[in-house]
Tab-separated table of C-alpha atoms in Angstrom:
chain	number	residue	atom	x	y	z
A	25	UNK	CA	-1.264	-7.237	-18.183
A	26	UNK	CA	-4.138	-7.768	-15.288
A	27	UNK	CA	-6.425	-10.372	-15.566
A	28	UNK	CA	-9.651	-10.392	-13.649
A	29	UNK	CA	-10.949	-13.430	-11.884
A	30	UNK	CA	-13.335	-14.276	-8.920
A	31	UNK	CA	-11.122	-15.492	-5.999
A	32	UNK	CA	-11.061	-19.075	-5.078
A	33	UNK	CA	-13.674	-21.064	-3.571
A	34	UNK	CA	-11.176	-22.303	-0.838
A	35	UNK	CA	-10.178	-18.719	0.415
A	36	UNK	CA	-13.430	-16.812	0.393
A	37	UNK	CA	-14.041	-17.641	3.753
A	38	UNK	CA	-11.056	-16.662	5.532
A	39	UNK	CA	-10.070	-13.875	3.269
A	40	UNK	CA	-11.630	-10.789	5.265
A	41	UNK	CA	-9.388	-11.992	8.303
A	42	UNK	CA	-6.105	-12.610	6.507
A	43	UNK	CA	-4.150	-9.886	3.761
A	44	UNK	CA	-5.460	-12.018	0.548
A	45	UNK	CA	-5.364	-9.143	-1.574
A	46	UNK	CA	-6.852	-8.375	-4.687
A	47	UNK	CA	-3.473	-7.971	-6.524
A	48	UNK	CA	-1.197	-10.976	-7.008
A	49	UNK	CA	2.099	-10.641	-8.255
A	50	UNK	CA	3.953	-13.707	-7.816
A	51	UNK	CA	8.094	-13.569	-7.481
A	52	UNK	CA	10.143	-12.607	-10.611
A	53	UNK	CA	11.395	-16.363	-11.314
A	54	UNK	CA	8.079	-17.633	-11.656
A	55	UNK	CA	6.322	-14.541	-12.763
A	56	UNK	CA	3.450	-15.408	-15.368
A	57	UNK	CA	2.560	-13.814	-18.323
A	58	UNK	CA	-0.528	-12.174	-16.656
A	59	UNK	CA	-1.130	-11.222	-13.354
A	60	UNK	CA	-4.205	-12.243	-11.455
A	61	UNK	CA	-6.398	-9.642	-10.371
A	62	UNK	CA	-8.998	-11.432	-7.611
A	63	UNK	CA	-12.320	-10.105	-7.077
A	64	UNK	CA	-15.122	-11.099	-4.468
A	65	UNK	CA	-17.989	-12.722	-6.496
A	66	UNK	CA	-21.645	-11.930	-5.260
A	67	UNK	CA	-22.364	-15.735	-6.266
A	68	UNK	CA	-22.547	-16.996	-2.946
A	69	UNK	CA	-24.092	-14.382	-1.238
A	70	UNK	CA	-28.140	-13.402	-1.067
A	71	UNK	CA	-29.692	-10.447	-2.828
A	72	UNK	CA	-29.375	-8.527	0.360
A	73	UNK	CA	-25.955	-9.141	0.518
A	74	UNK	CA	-25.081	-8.621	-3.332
A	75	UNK	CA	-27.056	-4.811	-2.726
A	76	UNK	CA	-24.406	-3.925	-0.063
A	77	UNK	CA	-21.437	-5.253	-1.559
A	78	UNK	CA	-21.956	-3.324	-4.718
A	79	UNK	CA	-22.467	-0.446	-2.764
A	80	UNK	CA	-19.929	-0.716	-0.966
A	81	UNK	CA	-17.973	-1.462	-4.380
A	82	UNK	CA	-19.010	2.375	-5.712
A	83	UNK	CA	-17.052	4.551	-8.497
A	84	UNK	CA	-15.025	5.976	-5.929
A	85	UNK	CA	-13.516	2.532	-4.258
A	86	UNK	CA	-13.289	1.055	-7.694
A	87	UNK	CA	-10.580	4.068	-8.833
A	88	UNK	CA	-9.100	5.078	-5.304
A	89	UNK	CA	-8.334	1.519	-4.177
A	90	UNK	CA	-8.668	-1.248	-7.421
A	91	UNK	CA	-7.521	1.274	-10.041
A	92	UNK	CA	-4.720	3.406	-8.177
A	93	UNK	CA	-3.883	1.718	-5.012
A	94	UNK	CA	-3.466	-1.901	-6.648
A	95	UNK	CA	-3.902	-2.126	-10.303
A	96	UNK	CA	-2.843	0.779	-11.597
A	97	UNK	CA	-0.065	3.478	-10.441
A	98	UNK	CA	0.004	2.246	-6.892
A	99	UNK	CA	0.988	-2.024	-6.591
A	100	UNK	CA	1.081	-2.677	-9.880
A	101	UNK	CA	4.059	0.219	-11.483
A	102	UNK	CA	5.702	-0.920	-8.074
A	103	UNK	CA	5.801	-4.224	-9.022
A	104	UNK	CA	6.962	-3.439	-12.743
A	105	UNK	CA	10.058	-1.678	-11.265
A	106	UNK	CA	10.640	-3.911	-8.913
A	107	UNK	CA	11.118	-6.675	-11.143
A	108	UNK	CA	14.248	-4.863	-12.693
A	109	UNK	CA	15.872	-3.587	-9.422
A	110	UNK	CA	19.406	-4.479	-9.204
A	111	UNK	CA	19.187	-6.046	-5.766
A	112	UNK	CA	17.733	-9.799	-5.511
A	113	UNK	CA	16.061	-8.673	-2.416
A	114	UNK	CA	14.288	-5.093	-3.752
A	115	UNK	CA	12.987	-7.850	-6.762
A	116	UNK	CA	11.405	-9.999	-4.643
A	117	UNK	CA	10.145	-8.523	-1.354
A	118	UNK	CA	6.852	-7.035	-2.021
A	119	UNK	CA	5.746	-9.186	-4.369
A	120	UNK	CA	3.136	-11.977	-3.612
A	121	UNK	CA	5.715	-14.026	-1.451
A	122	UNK	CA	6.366	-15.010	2.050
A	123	UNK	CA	8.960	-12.431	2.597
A	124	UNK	CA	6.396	-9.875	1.785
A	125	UNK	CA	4.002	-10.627	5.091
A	126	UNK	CA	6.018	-12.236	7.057
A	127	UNK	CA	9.344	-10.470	7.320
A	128	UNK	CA	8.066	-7.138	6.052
A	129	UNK	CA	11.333	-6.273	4.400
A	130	UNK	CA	9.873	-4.061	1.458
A	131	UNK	CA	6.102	-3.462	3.259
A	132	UNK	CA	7.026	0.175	4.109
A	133	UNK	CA	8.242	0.733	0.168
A	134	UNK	CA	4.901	-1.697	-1.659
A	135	UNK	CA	2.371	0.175	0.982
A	136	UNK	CA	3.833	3.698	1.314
A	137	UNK	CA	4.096	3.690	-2.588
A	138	UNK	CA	0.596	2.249	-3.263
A	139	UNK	CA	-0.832	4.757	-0.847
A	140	UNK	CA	1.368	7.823	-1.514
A	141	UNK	CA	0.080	6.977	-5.303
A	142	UNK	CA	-3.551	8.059	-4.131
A	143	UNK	CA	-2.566	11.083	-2.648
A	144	UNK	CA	-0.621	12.056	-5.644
A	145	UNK	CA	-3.800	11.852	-7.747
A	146	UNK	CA	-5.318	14.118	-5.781
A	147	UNK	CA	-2.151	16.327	-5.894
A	148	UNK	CA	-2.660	16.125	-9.363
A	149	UNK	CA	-6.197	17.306	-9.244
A	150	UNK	CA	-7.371	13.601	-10.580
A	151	UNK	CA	-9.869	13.015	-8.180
A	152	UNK	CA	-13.439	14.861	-7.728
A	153	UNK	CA	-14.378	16.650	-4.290
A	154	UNK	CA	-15.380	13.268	-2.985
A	155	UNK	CA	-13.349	11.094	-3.936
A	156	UNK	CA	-10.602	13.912	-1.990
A	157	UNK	CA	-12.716	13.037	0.834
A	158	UNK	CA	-12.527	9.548	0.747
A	159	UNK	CA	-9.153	9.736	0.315
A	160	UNK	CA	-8.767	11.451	3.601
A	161	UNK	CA	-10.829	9.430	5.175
A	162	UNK	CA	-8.879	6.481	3.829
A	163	UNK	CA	-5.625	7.995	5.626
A	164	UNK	CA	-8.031	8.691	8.764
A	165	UNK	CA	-8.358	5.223	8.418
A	166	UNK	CA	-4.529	4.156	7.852
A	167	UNK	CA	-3.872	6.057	11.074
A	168	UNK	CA	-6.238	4.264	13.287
A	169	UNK	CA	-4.462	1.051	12.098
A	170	UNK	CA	-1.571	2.522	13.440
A	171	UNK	CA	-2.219	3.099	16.669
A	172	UNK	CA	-4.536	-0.229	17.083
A	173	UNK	CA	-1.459	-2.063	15.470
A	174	UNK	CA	1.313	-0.391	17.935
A	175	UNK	CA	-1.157	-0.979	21.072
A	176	UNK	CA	-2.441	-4.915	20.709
A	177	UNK	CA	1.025	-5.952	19.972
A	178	UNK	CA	2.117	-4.195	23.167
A	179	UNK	CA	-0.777	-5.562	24.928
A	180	UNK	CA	-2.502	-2.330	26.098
A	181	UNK	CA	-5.765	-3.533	23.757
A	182	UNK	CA	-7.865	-6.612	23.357
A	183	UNK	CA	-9.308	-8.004	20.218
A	184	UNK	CA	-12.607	-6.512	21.324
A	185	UNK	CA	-11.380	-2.836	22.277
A	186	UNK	CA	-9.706	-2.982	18.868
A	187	UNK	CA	-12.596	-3.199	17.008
A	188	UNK	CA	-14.290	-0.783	19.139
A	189	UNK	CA	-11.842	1.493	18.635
A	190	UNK	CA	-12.109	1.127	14.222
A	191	UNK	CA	-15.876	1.821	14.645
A	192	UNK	CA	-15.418	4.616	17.025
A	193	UNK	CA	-12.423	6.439	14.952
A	194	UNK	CA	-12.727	5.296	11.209
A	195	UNK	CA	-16.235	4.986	10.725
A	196	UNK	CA	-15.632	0.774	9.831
A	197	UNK	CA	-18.662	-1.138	10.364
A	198	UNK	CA	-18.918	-3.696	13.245
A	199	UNK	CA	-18.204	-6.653	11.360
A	200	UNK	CA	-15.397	-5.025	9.208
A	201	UNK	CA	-13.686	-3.513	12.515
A	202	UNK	CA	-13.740	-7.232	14.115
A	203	UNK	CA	-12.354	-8.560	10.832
A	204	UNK	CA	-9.356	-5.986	10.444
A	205	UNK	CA	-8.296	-6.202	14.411
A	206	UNK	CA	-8.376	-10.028	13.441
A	207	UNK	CA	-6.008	-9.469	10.830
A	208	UNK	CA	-4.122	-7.021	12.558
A	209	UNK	CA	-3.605	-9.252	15.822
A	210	UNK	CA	-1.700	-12.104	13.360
A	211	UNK	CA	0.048	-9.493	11.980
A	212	UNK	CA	2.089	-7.345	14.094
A	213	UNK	CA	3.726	-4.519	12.308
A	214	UNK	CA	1.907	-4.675	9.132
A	215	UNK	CA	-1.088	-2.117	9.532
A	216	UNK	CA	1.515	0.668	10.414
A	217	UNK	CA	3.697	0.279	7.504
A	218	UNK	CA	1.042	2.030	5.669
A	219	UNK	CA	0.539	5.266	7.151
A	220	UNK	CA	4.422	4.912	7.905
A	221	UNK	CA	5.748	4.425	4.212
A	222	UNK	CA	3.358	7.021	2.891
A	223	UNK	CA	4.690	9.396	5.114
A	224	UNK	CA	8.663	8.821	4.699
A	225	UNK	CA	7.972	8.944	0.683
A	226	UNK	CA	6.345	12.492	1.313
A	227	UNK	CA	8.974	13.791	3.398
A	228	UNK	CA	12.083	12.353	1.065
A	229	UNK	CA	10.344	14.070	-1.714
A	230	UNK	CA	10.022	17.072	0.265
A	231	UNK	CA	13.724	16.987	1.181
A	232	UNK	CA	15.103	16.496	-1.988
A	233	UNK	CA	13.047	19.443	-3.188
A	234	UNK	CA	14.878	21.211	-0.758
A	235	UNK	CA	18.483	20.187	-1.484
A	236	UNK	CA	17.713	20.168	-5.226
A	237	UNK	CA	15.495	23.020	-5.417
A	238	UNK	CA	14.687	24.415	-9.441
A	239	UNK	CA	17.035	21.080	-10.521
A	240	UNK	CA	14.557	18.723	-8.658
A	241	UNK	CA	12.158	16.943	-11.108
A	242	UNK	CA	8.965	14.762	-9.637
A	243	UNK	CA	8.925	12.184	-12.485
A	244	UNK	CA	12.862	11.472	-11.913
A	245	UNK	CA	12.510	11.500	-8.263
A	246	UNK	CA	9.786	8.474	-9.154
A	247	UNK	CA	11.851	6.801	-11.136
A	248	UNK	CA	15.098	6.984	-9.256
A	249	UNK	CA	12.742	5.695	-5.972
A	250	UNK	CA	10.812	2.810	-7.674
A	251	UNK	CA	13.957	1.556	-9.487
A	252	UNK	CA	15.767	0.449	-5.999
A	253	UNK	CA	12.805	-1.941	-6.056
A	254	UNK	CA	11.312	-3.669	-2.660
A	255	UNK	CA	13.307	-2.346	-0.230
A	256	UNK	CA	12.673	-0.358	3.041
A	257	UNK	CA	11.822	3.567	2.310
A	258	UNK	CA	14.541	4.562	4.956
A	259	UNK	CA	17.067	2.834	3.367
A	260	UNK	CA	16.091	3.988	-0.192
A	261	UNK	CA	16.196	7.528	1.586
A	262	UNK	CA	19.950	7.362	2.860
A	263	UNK	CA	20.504	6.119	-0.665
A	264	UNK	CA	19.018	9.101	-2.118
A	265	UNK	CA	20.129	11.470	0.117
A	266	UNK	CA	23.925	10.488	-0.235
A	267	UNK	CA	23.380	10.424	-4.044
A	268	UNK	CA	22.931	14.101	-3.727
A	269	UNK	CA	25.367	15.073	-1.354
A	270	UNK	CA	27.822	13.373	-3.604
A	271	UNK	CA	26.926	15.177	-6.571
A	272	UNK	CA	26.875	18.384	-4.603
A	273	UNK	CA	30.681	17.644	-3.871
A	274	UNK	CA	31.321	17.162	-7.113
A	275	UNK	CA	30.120	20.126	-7.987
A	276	UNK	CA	32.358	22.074	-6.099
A	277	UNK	CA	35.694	20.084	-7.202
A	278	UNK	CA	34.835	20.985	-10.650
């Protein structure tokens, strides 16, 4: 279960600049009953303020990135399979825990999944026409991270061409572009894990269709993916891939 809550007093402040995310899933050994879900509150802020955050807060946001990307098919089922992976690492490594920032050992697996779980809505046809557009402009978004993550850590950008560079390319505002090349510049590597995961979950899939063809089955291929738990997508992907090979050769001894 998900519990709402407004986030803490103590982290409001410096939450735009650092990945305090919404979802909190603390490590399987100390996992609580409920999970914390933390929202911004609109307490502290003035009527002027309150106006653009719930605007900014609309319908689609609320089921593209609270519903599907965190607490719903995207973090959250990620999470739940996670916890039952049979390696210690894939239980732990994407949950809320310091190997989940800081060593990035299951970021392209927690991100790839919770965006690949968006597109896959509107795969599915769940989404309306604009919410399909915000989605693409989400992954418009996820790409310009990318390439600002890839370029300030190799020092070809400043802070300030960063964020120059969000509001020129993904349409962020001028205090939400600072704020994300912020983040990104204490950071390195974890923008592009998004765009990056998302991309090698689309193209296993698409290979296993291939190799599988009419036996290939999208709600096993889920399951089989999300039960290795929190563990890089390209090692889940030889993992896969040899699975199949080997039951190919089987196959043919019989």
């Amino acid at each position: 279960p998900i519990q709402y809550a407004p986030r803490p007093k103590w982290a409001r402040a410096a939450a735009p600049y650092l990945y305090f995310l919404f979802y909190r899933a603390p490590a399987v050994w100390r996992r609580p009953p409920v999970h914390a879900y933390l929202l911004a509150p609109l307490d502290d802020l003035t009527p002027a303020e309150q106006e653009q955050q719930l605007r900014a807060t609309n319908d689609s946001v609320i089921k593209l990135n609270h519903v599907v990307h965190h607490g719903g098919v995207g973090h959250h089922v990620q999470n739940w399979h996670a916890y039952r992976a049979a390696s210690r690492i894939g239980q732990i490594a994407a949950v809320d825990t310091a190997s989940r920032i800081a060593l990035y050992c299951g970021g392209t697996m927690a991100e790839g999944w919770s965006c690949y779980a968006t597109r896959l809505m509107q795969e599915a046809g769940f989404l309306t026409p604009l919410e399909a557009y915000a989605e693409q402009l989400a992954r418009a978004r996820m790409a310009a991270r990318a390439v600002v993550d890839v370029r300030l850590h190799q020092g070809r950008m400043t802070l300030d061409e960063a964020s120059a560079y969000y509001v020129q390319h993904s349409g962020m505002s001028q205090s939400a572009s600072r704020a994300e090349a912020v983040k990104n510049s204490m950071f390195p590597g974890a923008a592009i894990i998004y765009l990056m995961g998302t991309d090698m979950i689309v193209d296993l899939r698409e290979e296993l269709k291939k190799r599988q063809g009419d036996a290939f089955a999208l709600g096993s291929f889920h399951d089989k993916f999300l039960a290795y738990g929190s563990i890089p997508v390209a090692l889940i992907r030889d993992a896969m891939l040899a699975e199949v090979s080997s039951e190919k050769e089987s196959s043919h001894v019989e």
